[in-house]
Tab-separated table of C-alpha atoms in Angstrom:
chain	number	residue	atom	x	y	z
Y	4	MET	CA	-40.947	2.320	-21.043
Y	5	ASN	CA	-37.786	5.834	-22.007
Y	6	ARG	CA	-38.125	5.734	-17.823
Y	7	LEU	CA	-37.759	2.189	-17.613
Y	8	THR	CA	-34.559	2.298	-20.566
Y	9	LEU	CA	-32.940	5.234	-19.042
Y	10	ASN	CA	-33.019	4.050	-15.393
Y	11	PRO	CA	-30.237	1.701	-16.227
Y	12	LEU	CA	-28.155	3.392	-17.904
Y	13	LEU	CA	-28.570	6.797	-14.868
Y	14	PHE	CA	-27.422	4.422	-11.718
Y	15	VAL	CA	-24.631	2.842	-13.699
Y	16	VAL	CA	-23.449	7.100	-15.020
Y	17	GLY	CA	-24.093	7.474	-10.920
Y	18	VAL	CA	-22.698	4.745	-9.729
Y	19	LEU	CA	-19.375	5.917	-11.613
Y	20	SER	CA	-19.154	9.057	-10.769
Y	21	ALA	CA	-19.190	7.515	-7.300
Y	22	HIS	CA	-16.627	5.637	-7.588
Y	23	LEU	CA	-14.400	8.648	-9.314
Y	24	THR	CA	-15.268	10.985	-6.751
Y	25	LEU	CA	-14.059	8.407	-4.439
Y	26	SER	CA	-10.937	6.958	-6.205
Y	27	ALA	CA	-9.773	11.463	-6.150
Y	28	GLU	CA	-10.584	11.847	-2.686
Y	29	THR	CA	-8.254	8.646	-2.082
Y	30	ALA	CA	-5.828	9.667	-4.311
Y	31	SER	CA	-6.039	13.333	-2.349
Y	32	SER	CA	-5.766	11.651	1.251
Y	33	ARG	CA	-3.112	9.018	-0.740
Y	34	VAL	CA	-0.499	11.969	-1.630
Y	35	GLN	CA	-1.363	14.369	1.593
Y	36	ALA	CA	-0.316	11.573	3.317
Y	37	PHE	CA	3.002	11.372	1.276
Y	38	ALA	CA	3.429	13.889	1.641
Y	39	ALA	CA	3.892	14.256	5.487
Y	40	LEU	CA	6.375	11.682	4.835
Y	41	PRO	CA	10.286	12.155	5.262
Y	42	VAL	CA	12.121	12.026	2.321
Y	43	TRP	CA	14.654	8.935	2.618
Y	44	THR	CA	15.854	8.296	-1.011
Y	45	GLY	CA	18.885	7.212	-1.761
Y	46	LEU	CA	21.265	4.724	-1.232
Y	47	TRP	CA	23.191	4.191	2.513
Y	48	GLU	CA	25.506	2.233	4.545
Y	49	THR	CA	27.108	1.793	7.791
Y	50	GLU	CA	28.959	3.878	9.428
Y	51	ALA	CA	30.894	1.313	9.908
Y	52	ALA	CA	31.589	0.491	6.192
Y	53	ALA	CA	31.776	3.703	5.165
Y	54	GLN	CA	34.604	3.762	7.494
Y	55	LEU	CA	36.300	1.302	6.156
Y	56	LEU	CA	35.893	3.089	2.994
Y	57	ARG	CA	37.572	5.976	3.472
Y	58	THR	CA	39.839	4.750	5.856
Y	59	GLY	CA	40.849	0.897	5.827
Y	60	LYS	CA	39.596	0.594	9.667
Y	61	PHE	CA	36.970	-1.949	10.821
Y	62	GLY	CA	34.339	-0.195	12.984
Y	63	SER	CA	33.414	-2.595	15.108
Y	64	THR	CA	29.405	-2.733	15.011
Y	65	ALA	CA	26.378	-2.178	17.994
Y	66	LEU	CA	25.538	-5.997	17.284
Y	67	GLN	CA	29.101	-6.983	18.680
Y	68	GLN	CA	28.991	-5.863	21.635
Y	69	THR	CA	28.192	-7.717	24.795
Y	70	PRO	CA	24.196	-7.588	26.030
Y	71	PRO	CA	23.832	-7.413	29.354
Y	72	TYR	CA	22.911	-10.596	29.549
Y	73	ASN	CA	20.755	-12.580	33.392
Y	74	THR	CA	22.566	-14.803	35.552
Y	75	GLU	CA	21.718	-18.139	33.543
Y	76	TRP	CA	22.970	-16.823	30.528
Y	77	GLU	CA	25.815	-15.067	31.396
Y	78	LYS	CA	26.972	-18.058	32.888
Y	79	LYS	CA	26.344	-19.416	29.062
Y	80	ALA	CA	28.392	-16.950	27.650
Y	81	ALA	CA	30.896	-17.707	29.928
Y	82	ARG	CA	31.511	-20.827	28.602
Y	83	VAL	CA	31.923	-19.944	25.368
Y	84	PRO	CA	34.932	-20.374	24.595
Y	85	ALA	CA	36.581	-17.243	23.888
Y	86	LEU	CA	38.007	-16.104	20.197
Y	87	PRO	CA	41.839	-17.184	20.358
Y	88	THR	CA	43.604	-14.287	19.237
Y	89	THR	CA	44.013	-15.239	16.217
Y	90	GLN	CA	39.995	-16.011	15.036
Y	91	LYS	CA	39.522	-11.552	16.360
Y	92	ASP	CA	42.442	-10.900	13.288
Y	93	PRO	CA	40.099	-10.848	10.196
Y	94	LEU	CA	43.555	-11.344	8.751
Y	95	ALA	CA	44.521	-14.360	10.281
Y	96	ALA	CA	41.678	-16.703	10.615
Y	97	ASP	CA	39.861	-18.432	7.350
Y	98	SER	CA	36.195	-17.547	7.967
Y	99	LYS	CA	34.392	-17.778	5.137
Y	100	VAL	CA	30.566	-15.763	5.072
Y	101	CYS	CA	27.140	-16.341	2.122
Y	102	ALA	CA	23.894	-15.918	3.794
Y	103	PRO	CA	22.612	-12.830	3.983
Y	104	GLY	CA	21.812	-11.891	8.095
Y	105	GLY	CA	18.334	-11.120	8.502
Y	106	PHE	CA	17.099	-9.249	11.341
Y	107	PRO	CA	18.551	-7.527	13.074
Y	108	THR	CA	21.699	-8.172	11.438
Y	109	ALA	CA	21.538	-6.571	7.908
Y	110	MET	CA	20.833	-3.669	9.774
Y	111	ALA	CA	23.951	-3.151	11.354
Y	112	GLN	CA	26.697	-4.301	8.640
Y	113	PRO	CA	29.548	-2.873	9.006
Y	114	VAL	CA	31.203	-3.870	4.966
Y	115	PRO	CA	30.425	-1.068	2.409
Y	116	ASP	CA	28.953	-4.656	0.256
Y	117	ALA	CA	26.164	-4.580	2.264
Y	118	VAL	CA	24.529	-1.150	1.069
Y	119	PHE	CA	20.649	-0.211	1.340
Y	120	GLU	CA	17.818	1.822	0.420
Y	121	PHE	CA	14.568	3.027	2.746
Y	122	LEU	CA	12.206	3.048	0.459
Y	123	VAL	CA	8.657	5.405	2.984
Y	124	THR	CA	5.685	4.554	1.677
Y	125	PRO	CA	1.761	5.601	4.038
Y	126	GLU	CA	0.911	1.484	4.497
Y	127	GLN	CA	4.946	0.493	4.587
Y	128	THR	CA	8.661	1.188	4.458
Y	129	LEU	CA	10.454	-1.096	3.169
Y	130	PHE	CA	14.368	-1.720	3.891
Y	131	VAL	CA	15.598	-3.315	0.121
Y	132	THR	CA	19.862	-4.423	1.232
Y	133	SER	CA	22.113	-5.355	-2.117
Y	134	ASP	CA	22.052	-9.217	-1.217
Y	135	ARG	CA	18.565	-9.170	-1.791
Y	136	THR	CA	17.121	-8.522	2.121
Y	137	ILE	CA	13.371	-7.407	2.239
Y	138	ARG	CA	12.363	-6.031	5.218
Y	139	HIS	CA	9.008	-5.178	5.873
Y	140	ILE	CA	7.994	-2.339	7.782
Y	141	TYR	CA	3.955	-2.154	8.351
Y	142	THR	CA	2.272	1.625	9.125
Y	143	ASP	CA	-0.538	1.557	8.441
Y	144	GLY	CA	-1.867	0.509	11.175
Y	145	ARG	CA	-3.363	-3.625	12.150
Y	146	ARG	CA	-1.272	-5.173	15.385
Y	147	HIS	CA	1.493	-8.097	14.374
Y	148	PRO	CA	-0.138	-11.762	14.004
Y	149	ALA	CA	-1.168	-13.992	16.798
Y	150	GLY	CA	-0.974	-17.062	18.068
Y	151	PRO	CA	-0.370	-19.381	15.415
Y	152	ASP	CA	-0.658	-16.752	12.820
Y	153	LEU	CA	2.637	-15.776	13.675
Y	154	TRP	CA	6.501	-17.983	13.699
Y	155	PRO	CA	9.797	-16.789	13.928
Y	156	THR	CA	11.361	-15.917	10.701
Y	157	ILE	CA	15.333	-14.904	10.020
Y	158	GLU	CA	13.425	-11.218	9.864
Y	159	GLY	CA	10.078	-11.319	12.542
Y	160	HIS	CA	7.148	-9.300	12.213
Y	161	SER	CA	7.328	-5.789	11.802
Y	162	ILE	CA	5.150	-2.666	12.051
Y	163	GLY	CA	5.618	1.154	12.374
Y	164	HIS	CA	3.762	3.776	12.478
Y	165	TRP	CA	5.292	7.858	12.225
Y	166	GLU	CA	5.758	10.437	15.061
Y	167	GLY	CA	6.668	12.909	13.138
Y	168	GLN	CA	9.240	12.667	11.493
Y	169	THR	CA	10.304	9.721	13.318
Y	170	LEU	CA	9.897	5.847	11.907
Y	171	VAL	CA	8.986	4.051	15.119
Y	172	VAL	CA	9.059	0.194	14.672
Y	173	ASP	CA	7.942	-2.327	17.022
Y	174	THR	CA	9.754	-6.153	16.079
Y	175	VAL	CA	9.419	-9.512	17.164
Y	176	ALA	CA	9.387	-13.159	16.572
Y	177	ARG	CA	12.565	-13.264	15.078
Y	178	THR	CA	14.303	-16.808	15.399
Y	179	ALA	CA	16.541	-17.346	18.508
Y	180	GLY	CA	19.709	-17.179	18.041
Y	181	PRO	CA	22.854	-15.554	17.328
Y	182	VAL	CA	22.659	-11.087	15.405
Y	183	THR	CA	25.095	-11.846	14.112
Y	184	ASN	CA	26.739	-14.612	12.171
Y	185	VAL	CA	30.835	-13.180	14.577
Y	186	PRO	CA	30.614	-15.726	16.894
Y	187	GLY	CA	30.007	-15.282	21.091
Y	188	SER	CA	27.844	-12.147	18.906
Y	189	ALA	CA	24.694	-11.945	21.669
Y	190	ASN	CA	22.595	-14.346	21.295
Y	191	LEU	CA	18.683	-13.906	21.901
Y	192	SER	CA	15.004	-15.209	21.755
Y	193	ARG	CA	12.758	-16.132	20.225
Y	194	ASP	CA	10.574	-13.806	23.259
Y	195	ALA	CA	13.543	-10.984	21.947
Y	196	HIS	CA	11.034	-7.821	21.289
Y	197	PHE	CA	12.593	-4.832	19.020
Y	198	ARG	CA	12.555	-1.495	19.140
Y	199	GLU	CA	14.053	0.946	17.029
Y	200	ARG	CA	13.227	5.020	16.171
Y	201	ILE	CA	15.085	5.422	13.399
Y	202	ARG	CA	15.001	9.862	11.896
Y	203	LEU	CA	16.926	11.504	9.856
Y	204	LEU	CA	19.374	13.661	11.717
Y	205	SER	CA	20.342	15.381	8.637
Y	206	PRO	CA	20.804	14.912	4.793
Y	207	ASP	CA	23.383	12.493	4.771
Y	208	THR	CA	22.982	10.537	8.226
Y	209	LEU	CA	20.003	8.287	9.278
Y	210	LEU	CA	20.101	7.293	13.457
Y	211	ASN	CA	18.526	4.014	14.537
Y	212	GLU	CA	17.862	3.745	18.499
Y	213	MET	CA	17.201	0.463	19.050
Y	214	THR	CA	16.631	-1.464	21.633
Y	215	ILE	CA	16.509	-5.264	22.231
Y	216	GLU	CA	14.178	-6.405	25.355
Y	217	ASP	CA	14.480	-9.784	25.920
Y	218	PRO	CA	13.126	-11.126	29.813
Y	219	GLU	CA	14.397	-15.129	29.214
Y	220	ARG	CA	18.333	-13.704	28.644
Y	221	LEU	CA	18.309	-10.223	29.412
Y	222	ALA	CA	18.556	-8.514	33.128
Y	223	ARG	CA	17.750	-5.436	31.516
Y	224	PRO	CA	16.788	-3.631	27.406
Y	225	TRP	CA	19.777	-3.309	25.981
Y	226	SER	CA	19.756	-0.421	23.684
Y	227	ILE	CA	21.934	0.049	20.907
Y	228	VAL	CA	23.090	3.804	18.299
Y	229	ILE	CA	23.412	2.729	14.778
Y	230	ARG	CA	24.245	5.863	11.953
Y	231	TYR	CA	23.506	5.200	8.167
Y	232	HIS	CA	25.309	7.441	5.932
Y	233	ARG	CA	23.250	8.655	2.655
Y	234	ILE	CA	26.154	6.972	-0.344
Y	235	ARG	CA	27.678	10.017	-3.041
Y	236	ASP	CA	29.411	7.866	-5.121
Y	237	MET	CA	26.903	4.933	-6.279
Y	238	THR	CA	23.946	5.755	-8.614
Y	239	ARG	CA	21.984	2.389	-8.224
Y	240	MET	CA	21.373	-0.105	-5.477
Y	241	ILE	CA	24.800	-3.410	-6.683
Y	242	ALA	CA	23.328	-5.925	-5.753
Y	243	VAL	CA	26.301	-8.229	-4.085
Y	244	ASP	CA	25.300	-12.668	-4.356
Y	245	CYS	CA	27.900	-15.396	-3.128
Y	246	PHE	CA	26.428	-17.237	-5.647
Y	247	GLU	CA	27.523	-16.572	-9.463
Y	248	ASN	CA	31.119	-16.670	-9.315
Y	249	ASP	CA	32.346	-18.356	-6.215
Y	250	ARG	CA	35.496	-19.269	-7.024
Y	251	ASN	CA	37.037	-19.584	-2.560
Y	252	PRO	CA	35.833	-23.221	-1.982
Y	253	VAL	CA	37.399	-24.606	1.585
Y	254	ILE	CA	39.402	-27.176	1.145
Y	255	ASP	CA	41.275	-29.180	4.865
Y	256	GLY	CA	39.654	-25.943	6.124
Y	257	LYS	CA	41.966	-23.252	4.399
Y	258	ILE	CA	39.924	-20.685	1.904
Y	259	VAL	CA	41.795	-21.179	-1.534
Y	260	ILE	CA	41.640	-20.173	-4.680
Y	261	ALA	CA	40.649	-22.516	-7.181
Y	262	PRO	CA	41.453	-21.739	-10.942
Y	263	PRO	CA	38.318	-20.071	-13.619
Y	264	ARG	CA	36.098	-21.966	-14.905
C	27	MET	CA	59.019	-11.886	-13.997
C	28	ILE	CA	58.542	-11.174	-10.902
C	29	ARG	CA	59.947	-9.994	-8.061
C	30	LYS	CA	59.045	-10.562	-3.784
C	31	GLY	CA	59.662	-8.484	-0.998
C	32	THR	CA	58.160	-7.942	1.946
C	33	ALA	CA	55.689	-4.717	2.619
C	34	LYS	CA	53.008	-3.012	4.986
C	35	LEU	CA	49.970	-3.563	4.641
C	36	ALA	CA	48.119	-2.082	2.064
C	37	PRO	CA	44.674	-0.356	4.724
C	38	VAL	CA	41.546	-1.316	2.494
C	39	VAL	CA	43.281	-4.295	1.314
C	40	ALA	CA	41.948	-5.557	4.169
C	41	MET	CA	38.133	-4.441	4.059
C	42	VAL	CA	35.787	-6.939	3.082
C	43	ALA	CA	37.737	-8.933	6.422
C	44	ALA	CA	35.714	-8.674	9.095
C	45	SER	CA	36.333	-11.269	11.562
C	46	ALA	CA	34.167	-13.391	10.151
C	47	PRO	CA	33.195	-11.588	7.961
C	48	ILE	CA	29.099	-10.480	8.044
C	49	LEU	CA	28.119	-9.901	4.367
C	50	GLY	CA	31.342	-9.400	2.800
C	51	HIS	CA	32.300	-13.496	1.698
C	52	HIS	CA	35.417	-14.646	3.357
C	53	SER	CA	38.637	-13.265	5.942
C	54	PHE	CA	41.973	-12.229	4.141
C	55	ALA	CA	43.683	-15.284	6.565
C	56	MET	CA	43.676	-17.189	3.239
C	57	PHE	CA	46.510	-14.000	1.940
C	58	GLU	CA	50.271	-13.829	3.061
C	59	MET	CA	49.066	-9.737	3.595
C	60	GLY	CA	52.677	-9.057	4.803
C	61	ARG	CA	54.490	-10.400	1.443
C	62	VAL	CA	53.667	-8.597	-1.980
C	63	ILE	CA	54.506	-10.005	-4.988
C	64	ALA	CA	54.927	-7.363	-8.419
C	65	LEU	CA	54.737	-9.841	-11.334
C	66	GLN	CA	54.472	-8.703	-15.032
C	67	GLY	CA	52.621	-10.528	-17.666
C	68	THR	CA	49.689	-10.210	-19.973
C	69	VAL	CA	45.215	-9.841	-19.373
C	70	LYS	CA	43.906	-12.381	-19.961
C	71	GLU	CA	40.562	-10.964	-18.603
C	72	ILE	CA	38.695	-9.567	-15.994
C	73	GLN	CA	35.603	-11.154	-13.922
C	74	TRP	CA	33.807	-9.117	-12.520
C	75	THR	CA	31.497	-11.311	-10.819
C	76	ASN	CA	29.820	-12.411	-7.226
C	77	PRO	CA	30.942	-12.533	-4.706
C	78	HIS	CA	34.220	-11.269	-6.293
C	79	CYS	CA	36.010	-9.827	-9.383
C	80	PHE	CA	39.440	-11.402	-10.472
C	81	LEU	CA	41.796	-10.421	-12.598
C	82	GLN	CA	43.492	-13.155	-14.587
C	83	VAL	CA	47.611	-11.822	-16.216
C	84	LEU	CA	48.795	-14.847	-17.553
C	85	VAL	CA	51.957	-14.868	-16.978
C	86	SER	CA	55.893	-16.694	-19.039
C	87	GLY	CA	56.789	-19.148	-16.598
C	88	PRO	CA	60.532	-21.243	-16.753
C	89	VAL	CA	58.356	-24.294	-19.046
C	90	ARG	CA	54.508	-22.873	-19.775
C	91	MET	CA	52.460	-20.366	-19.284
C	92	VAL	CA	50.858	-19.816	-15.561
C	93	GLU	CA	47.707	-18.445	-14.689
C	94	TRP	CA	47.045	-15.380	-12.335
C	95	SER	CA	43.927	-15.214	-10.511
C	96	ILE	CA	44.038	-12.151	-8.749
C	97	GLU	CA	41.198	-11.200	-6.945
C	98	MET	CA	39.350	-9.252	-5.753
C	99	HIS	CA	36.629	-7.196	-3.689
C	100	SER	CA	32.900	-7.290	-5.485
C	101	PRO	CA	31.859	-6.019	-8.686
C	102	SER	CA	30.153	-2.934	-6.173
C	103	VAL	CA	33.431	-2.254	-4.281
C	104	SER	CA	35.327	-2.704	-6.919
C	105	ARG	CA	33.000	0.212	-8.697
C	106	ARG	CA	33.283	2.775	-5.214
C	107	MET	CA	37.311	1.679	-5.848
C	108	HIS	CA	37.238	2.919	-9.371
C	109	TRP	CA	37.473	-0.515	-11.047
C	110	ASN	CA	35.668	-1.164	-13.639
C	111	GLN	CA	35.956	-4.001	-16.208
C	112	GLU	CA	37.194	-2.033	-18.357
C	113	THR	CA	39.619	-0.271	-17.021
C	114	LEU	CA	41.964	-3.409	-18.113
C	115	ARG	CA	40.731	-5.353	-21.485
C	116	PRO	CA	42.426	-8.754	-22.602
C	117	GLY	CA	45.986	-8.186	-23.928
C	118	ASP	CA	47.100	-5.870	-22.066
C	119	GLN	CA	50.496	-5.837	-20.954
C	120	VAL	CA	50.572	-4.992	-16.995
C	121	THR	CA	52.066	-5.139	-14.325
C	122	VAL	CA	50.432	-6.276	-11.394
C	123	GLU	CA	51.686	-6.258	-7.495
C	124	PHE	CA	49.529	-8.202	-4.863
C	125	HIS	CA	49.162	-10.514	-1.805
C	126	PRO	CA	49.764	-14.119	-2.437
C	127	ALA	CA	47.598	-16.793	-2.233
C	128	ARG	CA	48.783	-19.440	1.025
C	129	ALA	CA	47.619	-22.414	-1.700
C	130	GLY	CA	45.224	-22.759	-4.259
C	131	ALA	CA	45.846	-21.769	-8.136
C	132	PRO	CA	48.726	-19.448	-8.278
C	133	GLY	CA	47.108	-15.888	-7.498
C	134	GLY	CA	46.671	-13.275	-4.531
C	135	PHE	CA	44.557	-10.211	-3.708
C	136	LEU	CA	45.560	-7.329	-5.649
C	137	ILE	CA	47.107	-3.771	-4.885
C	138	SER	CA	47.810	-2.499	-8.389
C	139	ALA	CA	47.408	-2.476	-11.339
C	140	THR	CA	49.124	-1.041	-14.072
C	141	GLY	CA	48.851	-0.633	-17.020
C	142	PRO	CA	50.268	-0.546	-21.067
C	143	ASP	CA	49.866	3.162	-20.749
C	144	GLY	CA	51.853	3.210	-17.686
C	145	LYS	CA	48.922	4.720	-15.480
C	146	LYS	CA	48.901	2.767	-12.046
C	147	HIS	CA	45.083	1.781	-11.423
C	148	SER	CA	45.428	1.348	-7.441
C	149	TYR	CA	43.340	-0.832	-5.390
C	150	GLY	CA	44.504	-0.758	-1.896
C	151	SER	CA	42.735	2.563	-0.937
C	152	ALA	CA	39.652	4.856	-1.449
C	153	PRO	CA	41.254	8.207	-3.628
């Protein structure tokens, strides 16, 4: 009788012991996985944004370059009217944008409002921006969703893996369209395939080497390089948005200042 | 009191004015960047808000007090330019320099503000 009474207790103790051992092993392996990852903590901005804040001079972003279109899309791009000189001049044309950029725009923002962080974990790396864009880069060994479980979004779907201290990212299923909201910027299909290699060049510099393949629209892979600078004069993420107190309505095509509310 | 003149473009004033702003809300065509107005008045408030901060200044006009809206960058960028929401306080006598707006309510884009202690708070370039 005693044996029958004790056995369930022993069973429970055994299960608990095994569970705790397994948990400890899992925690230990996760600690080891963390220890192998690079430290990219802190706030970052593009080289173009840092230059703008430092010197007041605009830098062109890599995404504003002309891509190597194939013949068909070269013709289509040529039919897009060239921007009048006034519209290339930031001081001469009215324009207003109030939407997060998505991918790949968010990776190459040229203005210092657009700061971001990387949160590196063994399972995924999060790219979090001040305009609340959150990009998930899964590094847990999964593949891209297949068939009807994959559809285009403004962020696309990203998976990655680590080659030493370099994060290698593979992104598909980005919504078709221009890569930035600057008129005339590269226009890619929903089948565009993005590969990034992101690594620390120095304690204050990150490098993103991005190659884009899009057989429907590009004659060959399009390679660009984006540099990020560590921000030393901010101690926390400060959010930006367009909605809290937008006092710049567009009236008759002109942006104006509205009286205070 | 209002003084008008022409000045070289303050470099960082155009900070968020990418030809089509990818994030920075709007371009700066709405301001006369080649002109500078200096104006003396009383601070009504600083609106420390997104997407732009505003310095609200009450100025004596020929008939009545006029409220001027002096636009700034976002709180994030303003903070990096060493401004905060208490750089000036309501009731402070202030001289502001700004690029005037082409249309809308009386206003412009901030270049600098000199407070009651005589300290000039530049907004046109990063220190």
